[in-house]
Coordinates of C-alpha atoms and ligand atoms in Angstrom, one line a residue:
M1 CA 91.2 -22.8 23.0
S2 CA 90.7 -19.2 24.0
R3 CA 87.4 -18.1 25.4
G4 CA 85.4 -14.8 26.0
L5 CA 87.1 -11.6 25.2
R6 CA 90.3 -13.3 24.3
K7 CA 88.8 -15.0 21.3
G8 CA 89.5 -14.2 17.8
L9 CA 91.8 -11.2 18.5
T10 CA 92.2 -8.5 15.8
A11 CA 95.5 -9.0 14.1
Y12 CA 98.0 -6.7 15.0
G13 CA 101.0 -8.9 15.1
D14 CA 101.1 -8.6 18.9
E15 CA 98.4 -10.8 20.9
G16 CA 99.1 -8.9 24.1
F17 CA 98.6 -5.6 22.4
S18 CA 95.4 -6.8 20.7
L19 CA 93.8 -7.9 23.9
F20 CA 94.9 -4.7 25.7
L21 CA 93.5 -2.6 23.0
R22 CA 90.2 -4.4 22.8
K23 CA 89.8 -4.2 26.6
A24 CA 90.6 -0.4 26.4
F25 CA 88.0 0.1 24.1
I26 CA 85.2 -2.1 25.5
K27 CA 85.8 -0.5 28.9
A28 CA 84.5 2.8 27.2
M29 CA 80.9 1.1 27.6
G30 CA 81.3 1.1 31.4
Y31 CA 81.9 -2.7 31.8
S32 CA 84.1 -4.0 34.8
D33 CA 86.8 -6.6 34.6
D34 CA 84.7 -9.1 36.2
A35 CA 81.9 -8.7 33.6
L36 CA 84.6 -8.9 30.9
D37 CA 85.9 -12.1 32.2
R38 CA 82.9 -14.0 31.9
P39 CA 81.8 -16.5 29.0
I40 CA 80.2 -14.3 26.3
V41 CA 76.8 -14.8 24.8
G42 CA 76.3 -12.8 21.7
I43 CA 72.8 -11.7 21.0
A44 CA 71.9 -10.9 17.4
N45 CA 69.6 -7.9 17.3
T46 CA 67.3 -7.9 14.3
Y47 CA 65.1 -5.1 15.3
S48 CA 64.3 -2.6 12.4
D49 CA 61.8 0.1 12.0
Y50 CA 61.1 -1.8 8.6
N51 CA 60.2 -5.0 10.2
P52 CA 57.0 -5.2 12.3
C53 CA 57.5 -8.9 12.6
H54 CA 60.3 -8.1 14.8
G55 CA 58.8 -5.4 16.8
N56 CA 59.1 -7.1 20.1
V57 CA 62.9 -7.9 19.7
P58 CA 63.9 -5.0 22.1
A59 CA 61.7 -6.8 24.9
L60 CA 63.2 -10.3 24.0
I61 CA 66.6 -9.0 24.2
E62 CA 66.3 -7.6 27.5
A63 CA 64.7 -10.8 28.8
A64 CA 67.5 -12.8 27.1
K65 CA 70.2 -10.6 28.7
R66 CA 68.6 -11.3 32.2
G67 CA 68.7 -15.0 31.5
V68 CA 72.4 -14.9 30.3
M69 CA 73.3 -13.0 33.6
H70 CA 71.4 -15.5 35.7
A71 CA 73.6 -18.1 34.5
G72 CA 76.7 -16.4 34.9
G73 CA 77.3 -15.1 31.3
M74 CA 78.1 -11.8 29.8
P75 CA 75.4 -10.8 27.1
M76 CA 76.7 -8.8 24.2
V77 CA 74.1 -7.5 21.7
F78 CA 75.1 -6.9 18.1
P79 CA 73.3 -6.0 15.0
T80 CA 72.6 -7.8 11.8
I81 CA 70.6 -7.2 8.8
S82 CA 66.8 -7.5 9.2
I83 CA 64.5 -8.6 6.4
H84 CA 60.8 -8.1 6.3
E85 CA 58.7 -9.4 3.3
S86 CA 57.1 -6.4 2.2
F87 CA 60.2 -4.1 2.6
A88 CA 62.7 -6.0 0.5
H89 CA 63.2 -5.1 -3.0
P90 CA 63.0 -7.1 -5.3
T91 CA 62.4 -9.9 -2.9
S92 CA 63.3 -11.1 0.5
M93 CA 64.7 -14.3 -0.9
Y94 CA 67.4 -12.3 -2.8
L95 CA 68.7 -11.0 0.3
R96 CA 68.4 -14.3 2.3
N97 CA 72.0 -15.3 1.6
L98 CA 73.3 -11.9 2.3
M99 CA 71.8 -12.0 5.8
A100 CA 73.2 -15.6 6.3
M101 CA 76.6 -14.4 5.2
D102 CA 76.2 -11.2 7.6
T103 CA 75.3 -13.3 10.6
E104 CA 77.9 -16.1 10.1
E105 CA 80.6 -13.6 9.6
M106 CA 79.5 -11.4 12.7
I107 CA 79.5 -14.5 14.8
R108 CA 83.0 -15.5 13.6
A109 CA 84.4 -12.0 13.8
Q110 CA 83.4 -11.1 17.3
P111 CA 84.5 -12.8 20.5
M112 CA 81.6 -14.9 21.9
D113 CA 81.2 -18.4 23.3
A114 CA 77.6 -18.9 22.3
V115 CA 75.1 -17.0 20.5
L116 CA 71.3 -16.3 20.6
L117 CA 69.7 -15.6 17.2
I118 CA 66.3 -13.8 17.5
G119 CA 64.6 -14.1 14.2
G120 CA 61.0 -14.5 12.9
C121 CA 60.0 -13.0 9.5
D122 CA 60.0 -15.5 6.6
K123 CA 63.9 -15.4 5.6
T124 CA 65.3 -14.4 8.9
L125 CA 65.3 -17.8 10.8
P126 CA 66.5 -19.6 7.7
A127 CA 69.3 -17.2 7.2
Q128 CA 70.2 -17.7 11.0
M129 CA 70.1 -21.4 10.7
M130 CA 72.4 -21.4 7.6
A131 CA 74.9 -19.0 9.7
A132 CA 74.6 -21.2 12.7
A133 CA 75.3 -24.4 10.8
S134 CA 78.5 -22.8 9.1
A135 CA 79.8 -21.0 12.3
D136 CA 79.2 -24.1 14.5
L137 CA 79.3 -22.2 17.8
P138 CA 76.6 -23.1 20.4
T139 CA 73.5 -21.5 19.3
V140 CA 70.1 -21.1 20.5
L141 CA 67.3 -19.7 18.1
L142 CA 64.5 -17.7 19.4
P143 CA 61.5 -16.9 17.1
T144 CA 59.9 -13.7 17.6
G145 CA 56.6 -15.6 17.7
P146 CA 53.2 -15.0 15.8
M147 CA 50.7 -12.1 15.8
V148 CA 47.7 -12.5 17.6
V149 CA 44.6 -12.9 15.1
G150 CA 42.4 -9.9 13.7
H151 CA 38.7 -9.4 13.5
H152 CA 36.5 -8.0 10.8
K153 CA 32.7 -8.0 10.7
G154 CA 32.6 -10.9 13.2
E155 CA 35.2 -13.0 11.1
V156 CA 38.6 -14.0 12.3
L157 CA 41.5 -12.7 10.0
G158 CA 44.9 -14.1 9.6
A159 CA 47.8 -12.4 7.9
C160 CA 48.3 -13.3 5.3
T161 CA 45.9 -16.1 4.0
D162 CA 43.1 -13.7 4.4
C163 CA 45.1 -10.7 2.8
R164 CA 45.1 -13.0 -0.4
R165 CA 41.5 -14.2 -0.1
L166 CA 40.1 -10.5 0.6
W167 CA 42.1 -9.1 -2.0
A168 CA 40.8 -11.7 -4.5
A169 CA 37.3 -10.7 -3.3
Y170 CA 38.2 -7.0 -4.1
R171 CA 39.5 -7.9 -7.5
A172 CA 36.2 -9.9 -8.2
G173 CA 34.2 -6.6 -7.3
Q174 CA 32.7 -8.3 -4.0
M175 CA 34.3 -5.8 -1.7
D176 CA 34.6 -1.9 -2.2
Q177 CA 37.6 0.4 -1.8
A178 CA 36.5 1.6 1.5
E179 CA 36.1 -1.8 3.0
I180 CA 39.4 -3.1 1.8
E181 CA 41.2 0.0 3.4
T182 CA 39.5 -0.9 6.6
V183 CA 40.5 -4.4 6.3
S184 CA 44.2 -3.4 5.8
G185 CA 44.2 -1.9 9.4
R186 CA 42.8 -5.3 10.8
L187 CA 44.8 -8.0 9.1
A188 CA 47.9 -7.6 11.4
P189 CA 46.6 -6.4 14.7
S190 CA 50.1 -6.7 16.7
V191 CA 53.8 -7.2 16.0
G192 CA 55.0 -10.7 15.4
T193 CA 55.1 -13.0 12.4
C194 CA 52.0 -14.0 10.2
M195 CA 49.8 -16.1 12.5
V196 CA 48.8 -18.8 9.9
M197 CA 50.9 -21.6 8.9
G198 CA 53.1 -19.5 6.4
T199 CA 57.0 -19.6 6.1
A200 CA 57.6 -17.9 9.3
S201 CA 55.4 -20.2 11.3
T202 CA 56.9 -23.2 9.4
M203 CA 60.4 -22.3 9.9
A204 CA 59.9 -21.6 13.7
C205 CA 58.4 -25.1 14.0
L206 CA 61.1 -26.6 12.1
T207 CA 63.9 -24.9 14.4
E208 CA 62.1 -26.3 17.5
A209 CA 61.7 -30.0 15.8
M210 CA 65.5 -29.9 15.0
G211 CA 66.2 -29.0 18.6
L212 CA 67.7 -25.5 17.7
S213 CA 65.3 -23.7 19.9
L214 CA 63.6 -24.4 23.5
P215 CA 60.3 -26.4 23.4
M216 CA 57.2 -24.1 22.8
S217 CA 59.4 -21.5 21.1
A218 CA 57.6 -21.8 17.8
A219 CA 54.1 -20.9 18.5
A220 CA 53.8 -18.6 21.7
P221 CA 52.4 -15.5 20.4
A222 CA 54.7 -12.5 20.2
V223 CA 53.0 -10.3 22.5
H224 CA 52.4 -12.9 25.4
A225 CA 54.4 -12.7 28.5
E226 CA 55.2 -16.5 27.9
R227 CA 57.2 -15.3 24.8
V228 CA 59.2 -13.0 27.1
R229 CA 59.9 -15.9 29.5
L230 CA 60.9 -18.1 26.7
A231 CA 63.5 -15.2 25.8
E232 CA 64.8 -15.3 29.3
A233 CA 65.1 -19.1 29.3
S234 CA 66.7 -19.1 25.9
G235 CA 69.3 -16.5 27.1
R236 CA 70.0 -18.7 30.3
R237 CA 70.4 -21.9 28.2
A238 CA 72.8 -20.1 25.6
A239 CA 75.1 -19.1 28.7
E240 CA 74.9 -22.6 29.9
M241 CA 76.0 -23.7 26.4
A242 CA 78.8 -21.1 26.4
I243 CA 80.4 -22.4 29.6
A244 CA 79.7 -26.1 28.4
G245 CA 81.0 -25.7 24.8
G246 CA 77.9 -27.4 23.5
P247 CA 75.8 -28.8 21.9
L248 CA 76.9 -27.4 18.8
P249 CA 74.7 -26.9 15.5
S250 CA 76.8 -29.8 14.1
D251 CA 75.5 -32.1 16.9
L252 CA 71.9 -30.9 16.1
I253 CA 71.9 -30.5 12.3
T254 CA 72.1 -34.1 11.2
P255 CA 70.3 -36.6 8.8
A256 CA 68.2 -37.5 11.7
S257 CA 66.9 -33.9 12.5
L258 CA 66.5 -33.1 9.0
R259 CA 64.3 -36.3 8.5
N260 CA 62.4 -35.1 11.7
A261 CA 62.0 -31.7 10.2
M262 CA 60.7 -33.1 7.0
V263 CA 58.0 -35.2 9.0
V264 CA 56.9 -32.1 11.0
M265 CA 56.7 -29.9 7.8
Q266 CA 54.4 -32.4 6.2
A267 CA 52.3 -32.9 9.2
L268 CA 51.8 -29.2 9.7
G269 CA 50.5 -28.4 6.3
G270 CA 53.7 -26.2 6.2
S271 CA 54.9 -23.9 3.7
T272 CA 56.4 -24.8 0.4
N273 CA 59.1 -22.3 1.1
G274 CA 60.2 -24.5 4.1
L275 CA 61.7 -27.1 1.9
V276 CA 63.7 -24.5 0.0
H277 CA 65.2 -23.1 3.3
L278 CA 65.7 -26.7 4.8
A279 CA 67.8 -27.6 1.5
A280 CA 70.0 -24.6 2.2
V281 CA 70.5 -25.3 5.9
A282 CA 71.4 -28.7 4.8
R283 CA 74.1 -27.6 2.5
H284 CA 75.6 -25.5 5.1
A285 CA 75.8 -28.6 7.4
G286 CA 77.3 -30.7 4.5
L287 CA 74.3 -32.7 4.1
K288 CA 71.6 -32.8 1.3
V289 CA 67.7 -32.8 1.3
D290 CA 66.6 -35.6 -0.7
L291 CA 63.2 -34.4 -2.5
D292 CA 62.2 -38.0 -3.1
Q293 CA 62.8 -38.9 0.6
F294 CA 60.4 -35.9 1.2
D295 CA 57.9 -37.1 -0.9
R296 CA 58.0 -40.6 0.5
I297 CA 57.7 -39.1 4.1
G298 CA 54.7 -37.3 2.7
R299 CA 53.0 -40.4 1.7
E300 CA 53.2 -41.9 5.0
T301 CA 52.5 -38.4 7.2
P302 CA 49.2 -37.1 7.5
V303 CA 48.5 -33.4 7.9
L304 CA 47.4 -33.2 11.7
V305 CA 47.4 -29.4 12.2
D306 CA 44.2 -27.7 11.5
L307 CA 45.6 -24.4 10.7
K308 CA 45.2 -21.9 7.7
P309 CA 45.7 -22.0 4.8
S310 CA 45.3 -25.9 4.9
G311 CA 42.7 -25.7 7.8
H312 CA 40.8 -23.4 9.9
H313 CA 42.9 -22.2 13.0
Y314 CA 45.7 -19.9 13.6
M315 CA 49.0 -19.9 15.4
E316 CA 47.9 -19.0 18.9
H317 CA 45.4 -21.8 18.9
F318 CA 48.2 -24.3 18.0
H319 CA 50.0 -23.0 20.9
H320 CA 47.0 -23.2 23.4
A321 CA 46.6 -26.8 22.0
G322 CA 50.1 -27.8 23.2
G323 CA 52.2 -26.5 20.3
L324 CA 54.9 -28.6 18.4
P325 CA 55.6 -30.9 21.4
R326 CA 52.1 -32.1 21.3
L327 CA 52.2 -32.5 17.6
M328 CA 55.4 -34.6 17.9
R329 CA 53.7 -36.7 20.4
E330 CA 51.2 -37.8 17.5
L331 CA 54.2 -38.5 15.3
T332 CA 56.5 -40.6 17.7
D333 CA 56.6 -43.5 15.3
L334 CA 57.8 -41.3 12.4
L335 CA 60.4 -39.3 14.3
D336 CA 63.9 -40.0 15.7
L337 CA 63.4 -39.2 19.4
A338 CA 67.0 -39.7 20.1
A339 CA 68.0 -36.5 18.4
P340 CA 69.4 -34.1 21.0
T341 CA 68.0 -30.6 21.5
V342 CA 69.5 -27.2 22.9
A343 CA 67.4 -27.9 25.9
G344 CA 69.9 -30.3 27.0
G345 CA 68.0 -33.8 26.4
T346 CA 66.5 -35.3 23.5
L347 CA 63.4 -34.9 21.5
A348 CA 62.0 -37.9 23.6
D349 CA 62.2 -35.6 26.8
V350 CA 60.4 -32.9 24.7
V351 CA 57.6 -35.3 23.7
A352 CA 57.3 -36.6 27.3
G353 CA 56.7 -33.2 28.4
A354 CA 53.9 -32.3 25.9
E355 CA 50.7 -31.0 27.3
E356 CA 47.5 -32.7 27.1
V357 CA 44.7 -30.2 26.3
P358 CA 41.1 -31.6 26.8
G359 CA 38.8 -31.0 23.9
Q360 CA 41.4 -29.2 21.6
D361 CA 40.7 -29.7 18.0
V362 CA 43.6 -28.0 16.4
I363 CA 46.1 -31.0 16.5
R364 CA 44.2 -34.0 15.3
P365 CA 44.9 -37.5 16.3
R366 CA 46.5 -39.8 14.0
G367 CA 43.1 -41.6 13.3
R368 CA 41.4 -38.5 12.3
P369 CA 43.8 -36.5 10.2
L370 CA 43.0 -33.4 8.3
K371 CA 44.5 -34.9 5.2
A372 CA 45.5 -38.4 4.8
Q373 CA 48.8 -37.7 3.1
G374 CA 51.4 -34.7 3.9
A375 CA 51.0 -31.2 2.8
M376 CA 53.5 -31.4 -0.2
A377 CA 54.2 -33.5 -3.1
V378 CA 57.3 -33.5 -5.4
L379 CA 56.6 -33.7 -9.0
R380 CA 58.7 -34.9 -11.8
G381 CA 58.5 -35.0 -15.6
N382 CA 59.9 -33.6 -18.7
L383 CA 58.9 -30.0 -17.4
S384 CA 60.7 -30.4 -14.0
P385 CA 63.7 -32.7 -14.5
R386 CA 65.2 -31.7 -11.1
G387 CA 61.8 -31.5 -9.2
A388 CA 58.9 -29.2 -8.7
V389 CA 56.5 -29.0 -5.6
I390 CA 52.9 -28.7 -5.0
K391 CA 51.2 -27.9 -1.8
Q392 CA 48.5 -30.7 -2.2
S393 CA 46.9 -29.9 1.2
A394 CA 45.9 -26.3 -0.1
A395 CA 45.0 -27.4 -3.7
S396 CA 41.5 -28.1 -5.1
P397 CA 40.8 -32.0 -5.3
A398 CA 39.2 -31.5 -8.7
L399 CA 42.4 -30.2 -10.2
M400 CA 44.7 -32.7 -8.8
K401 CA 44.6 -34.7 -12.0
H402 CA 44.1 -32.3 -14.9
T403 CA 45.3 -31.7 -18.5
G404 CA 44.8 -28.2 -20.0
R405 CA 46.0 -25.8 -22.5
A406 CA 49.0 -23.6 -21.6
V407 CA 48.7 -19.8 -21.3
V408 CA 52.1 -18.6 -21.1
F409 CA 53.4 -15.4 -19.4
T410 CA 56.9 -14.9 -20.3
S411 CA 57.9 -12.7 -17.2
L412 CA 56.4 -11.2 -14.3
A413 CA 56.0 -7.8 -16.2
D414 CA 54.2 -9.8 -19.1
M415 CA 51.9 -11.3 -16.6
A416 CA 51.1 -7.8 -15.0
K417 CA 50.4 -6.3 -18.3
R418 CA 48.1 -9.0 -19.8
I419 CA 46.6 -11.1 -16.8
D420 CA 43.4 -8.8 -16.6
D421 CA 43.2 -8.1 -20.4
P422 CA 39.6 -8.8 -21.4
D423 CA 40.8 -10.1 -24.7
L424 CA 43.1 -12.6 -23.0
D425 CA 42.5 -16.0 -24.7
V426 CA 41.9 -18.0 -21.4
N427 CA 39.4 -20.5 -19.9
A428 CA 38.9 -22.0 -16.5
D429 CA 40.4 -25.3 -17.7
D430 CA 43.6 -23.7 -19.0
V431 CA 47.1 -23.9 -17.1
L432 CA 48.5 -20.7 -16.5
V433 CA 52.4 -20.7 -17.1
L434 CA 54.8 -17.9 -15.6
R435 CA 58.5 -18.2 -16.4
Q436 CA 61.6 -16.2 -15.7
A437 CA 60.5 -15.9 -12.1
G438 CA 63.2 -18.3 -10.6
P439 CA 66.0 -17.7 -8.4
R440 CA 68.2 -16.2 -11.3
G441 CA 65.6 -15.0 -13.7
A442 CA 63.5 -12.7 -11.7
P443 CA 65.9 -12.5 -9.7
G444 CA 65.2 -13.5 -6.2
M445 CA 62.4 -16.3 -7.0
P446 CA 59.5 -14.0 -6.0
E447 CA 56.5 -15.3 -4.4
A448 CA 54.7 -14.9 -7.7
G449 CA 53.6 -18.6 -8.1
Y450 CA 50.2 -17.6 -6.9
L451 CA 49.3 -16.2 -10.4
P452 CA 46.0 -14.2 -9.9
I453 CA 43.0 -15.6 -11.5
P454 CA 42.4 -13.5 -14.6
K455 CA 39.8 -10.9 -13.7
K456 CA 37.3 -11.9 -16.4
L457 CA 37.3 -15.5 -15.0
A458 CA 37.2 -14.5 -11.4
R459 CA 34.2 -12.3 -12.0
T460 CA 32.4 -15.5 -13.2
G461 CA 33.3 -17.2 -9.9
V462 CA 36.4 -19.1 -10.9
K463 CA 38.5 -19.5 -7.6
D464 CA 41.3 -21.9 -8.7
M465 CA 43.1 -23.0 -11.6
V466 CA 46.3 -25.0 -12.4
R467 CA 49.1 -22.6 -12.2
I468 CA 52.8 -23.6 -12.7
S469 CA 56.0 -21.6 -12.5
D470 CA 59.7 -21.5 -11.5
A471 CA 58.6 -19.1 -8.8
R472 CA 57.9 -19.5 -5.1
M473 CA 54.5 -18.9 -3.3
S474 CA 53.8 -17.5 0.1
G475 CA 53.2 -20.1 2.7
T476 CA 50.0 -18.4 3.5
A477 CA 48.5 -18.9 -0.1
F478 CA 46.3 -21.5 -1.4
G479 CA 45.4 -23.1 -4.8
T480 CA 46.4 -25.9 -7.2
I481 CA 49.9 -24.3 -7.8
V482 CA 53.0 -26.0 -8.9
L483 CA 56.1 -24.1 -7.8
H484 CA 60.0 -24.3 -7.7
I485 CA 60.4 -26.0 -11.1
A486 CA 63.9 -26.7 -11.4
P487 CA 66.0 -26.0 -13.4
E488 CA 64.3 -22.7 -13.9
S489 CA 63.8 -21.1 -17.4
A490 CA 66.6 -18.8 -17.1
A491 CA 68.8 -21.5 -16.3
G492 CA 67.9 -23.5 -19.4
G493 CA 65.0 -25.4 -17.9
P494 CA 62.2 -26.7 -20.2
L495 CA 59.7 -24.3 -18.8
A496 CA 61.4 -21.9 -21.2
L497 CA 60.1 -24.1 -24.1
V498 CA 56.5 -24.1 -23.3
R499 CA 54.2 -22.3 -25.9
D500 CA 50.6 -21.0 -25.7
G501 CA 48.3 -23.9 -26.6
D502 CA 50.6 -26.8 -25.6
L503 CA 49.0 -29.3 -23.6
I504 CA 50.2 -29.7 -19.9
E505 CA 49.3 -32.7 -17.9
L506 CA 49.3 -32.5 -13.9
D507 CA 48.7 -35.8 -12.1
V508 CA 49.5 -35.3 -8.3
A509 CA 48.7 -39.0 -7.4
A510 CA 51.4 -40.3 -10.1
R511 CA 53.7 -37.2 -9.0
R512 CA 53.8 -36.3 -12.7
L513 CA 54.2 -32.9 -14.5
E514 CA 54.5 -33.3 -18.4
L515 CA 54.6 -31.1 -21.4
K516 CA 52.8 -33.0 -24.0
V517 CA 55.0 -32.0 -26.7
D518 CA 57.3 -34.6 -28.4
A519 CA 61.2 -34.6 -27.7
A520 CA 62.1 -33.6 -31.3
E521 CA 59.9 -30.4 -31.2
L522 CA 61.2 -29.6 -27.8
A523 CA 64.9 -30.0 -29.1
R524 CA 64.1 -27.7 -32.1
R525 CA 62.5 -25.1 -29.6
A526 CA 65.5 -25.3 -27.3
A527 CA 67.9 -24.7 -30.2
E528 CA 66.1 -21.3 -31.0
T529 CA 65.4 -20.3 -27.3
D530 CA 67.7 -18.0 -25.2
H531 CA 66.2 -17.1 -21.7
A532 CA 69.4 -16.1 -20.3
V533 CA 69.2 -13.0 -18.1
P534 CA 71.8 -10.1 -18.3
R535 CA 74.7 -10.2 -16.0
P536 CA 74.4 -7.2 -13.5
A537 CA 77.7 -4.9 -13.7
R538 CA 78.6 -4.9 -10.1
G539 CA 78.0 -5.4 -6.4
Y540 CA 75.7 -8.0 -4.6
A541 CA 73.4 -8.2 -7.7
R542 CA 76.5 -9.6 -9.7
L543 CA 77.6 -11.9 -6.8
Y544 CA 74.0 -13.2 -6.6
H545 CA 73.7 -13.7 -10.4
D546 CA 76.9 -15.6 -10.6
H547 CA 76.6 -18.0 -7.6
V548 CA 72.7 -18.6 -6.8
M549 CA 71.8 -22.2 -7.1
Q550 CA 68.6 -23.9 -8.1
A551 CA 65.5 -24.4 -5.7
D552 CA 66.6 -28.0 -5.0
D553 CA 69.7 -26.7 -3.7
G554 CA 68.1 -24.2 -1.6
C555 CA 68.8 -21.3 -3.6
D556 CA 72.0 -21.2 -1.7
F557 CA 75.2 -19.5 -3.2
D558 CA 77.5 -22.3 -4.5
F559 CA 80.4 -21.2 -2.3
L560 CA 78.5 -21.4 0.9
G561 CA 78.0 -25.0 1.4
A562 CA 80.2 -26.9 3.9
A563 CA 83.6 -27.6 2.5
P564 CA 83.9 -31.4 1.6
Ligands
FES601 FE1 57.0 -11.4 8.4 FE2 54.8 -12.8 7.3 S1 55.4 -10.6 6.8 S2 56.1 -13.2 8.8

């Protein structure tokens, strides 16, 4: 097999000429023949002025290049799409598959023997994992790392759990305009990813748990020197893998590592989005995430990490407490420790190297969990035939078994128009329902599942209600919120059949979500309901509309899964 610069020559019909031309062009950059003869490590550059979560990427690339060269390799940096949560219209999820395709095709198209993928903001690591699984070249993932915490009036702040909490306080009239403006300058005090156990932190932990990144890569803060040293070590390891030819993503993304990821996700109090992304990564590797297996794992895996939004601390505290290796040491009986990692050994080696930090209270012992059961539960019933998810660790115990009257919003626009209407017929015991917010309906499955509490109820002190939708929710959010209902309303799911005043039963212990309307009436409604969304005329919007799958398939494109 050809290596280095000889790999994947551009087709001119004369391979000798193709190599000659490639060398002639690349020498314009000042490279010597010695440099060009070395194994090549591609380094994906996801720096963007629109992406503060990746603000440290230039420094990480410099360190990674140093590591590649120390190991005798030749680093070559190339750009890919970069996606930030707040700078992606209509949603970042809408663009995740585009980034996965971009990254995969650039890995395939350009000559490299290994690749280092540097990502961090919510959709970027999942896209890179999907790409790595499909390209199947030796790959090391390097998260950009979490921000450090912010402070306001003596209180520790974290993006973006506290963004939501403080915005809710502002909506309820407990904070004025001047203070909310001040807070906006304090919630994200450094570059790096959100420092609570949101989607970015969850995905960084899952890459480490699956052996796709070096130990301690998930939680070291973005601005710490340790993060830069991790970049150097990741570059070095990628070069060693380029020389050795492995391990490959197909050696690392296996049923065992997927199961390990599910155990870790439950024990972290991780983001519900992690489940969608894991399902997409699995598809790219020719595997399937079984939602019922995930639920069973949740019943036997306690939440051990005391981080917001399920707990109290932040990612830097998790790091100082020993990080993911220390957490996995608490979970050894639930993990497959024979799983290999990019570090060169197995998960057992990682766990053996875990640091014991006296007095730390961020990673709880098994005997004193934060919650007895895992973070998430999978709900089934006539409202969610292919499953729905609730983050029970961040829900209100009093609402875990609840029957209430549906108050239906037919779209995001309808919700925005009516949720704060003083005349809205809504009580604290009602169930707020949002539809047309799924992968195809919105489109892009926005993080709109955290429906705001109607202002007139918020002002009376109501902090939580049962809310259900086919949308997603930020991993930094909290509340009794049922998400990812599949199939979505725009794909003919029963959510489209709910009417104002219908009774909805949520029973998390029984894993049930039921619309209390008889089957004959639902059949009658189905015959008169059409919630299909118009097909876009062209471009990526059309590709997305035609091929996006449901949440239980990771919102992947149907043509991106591994060939049988
Ligand atoms: Fe990038 Fe939260 S916005 S990780």
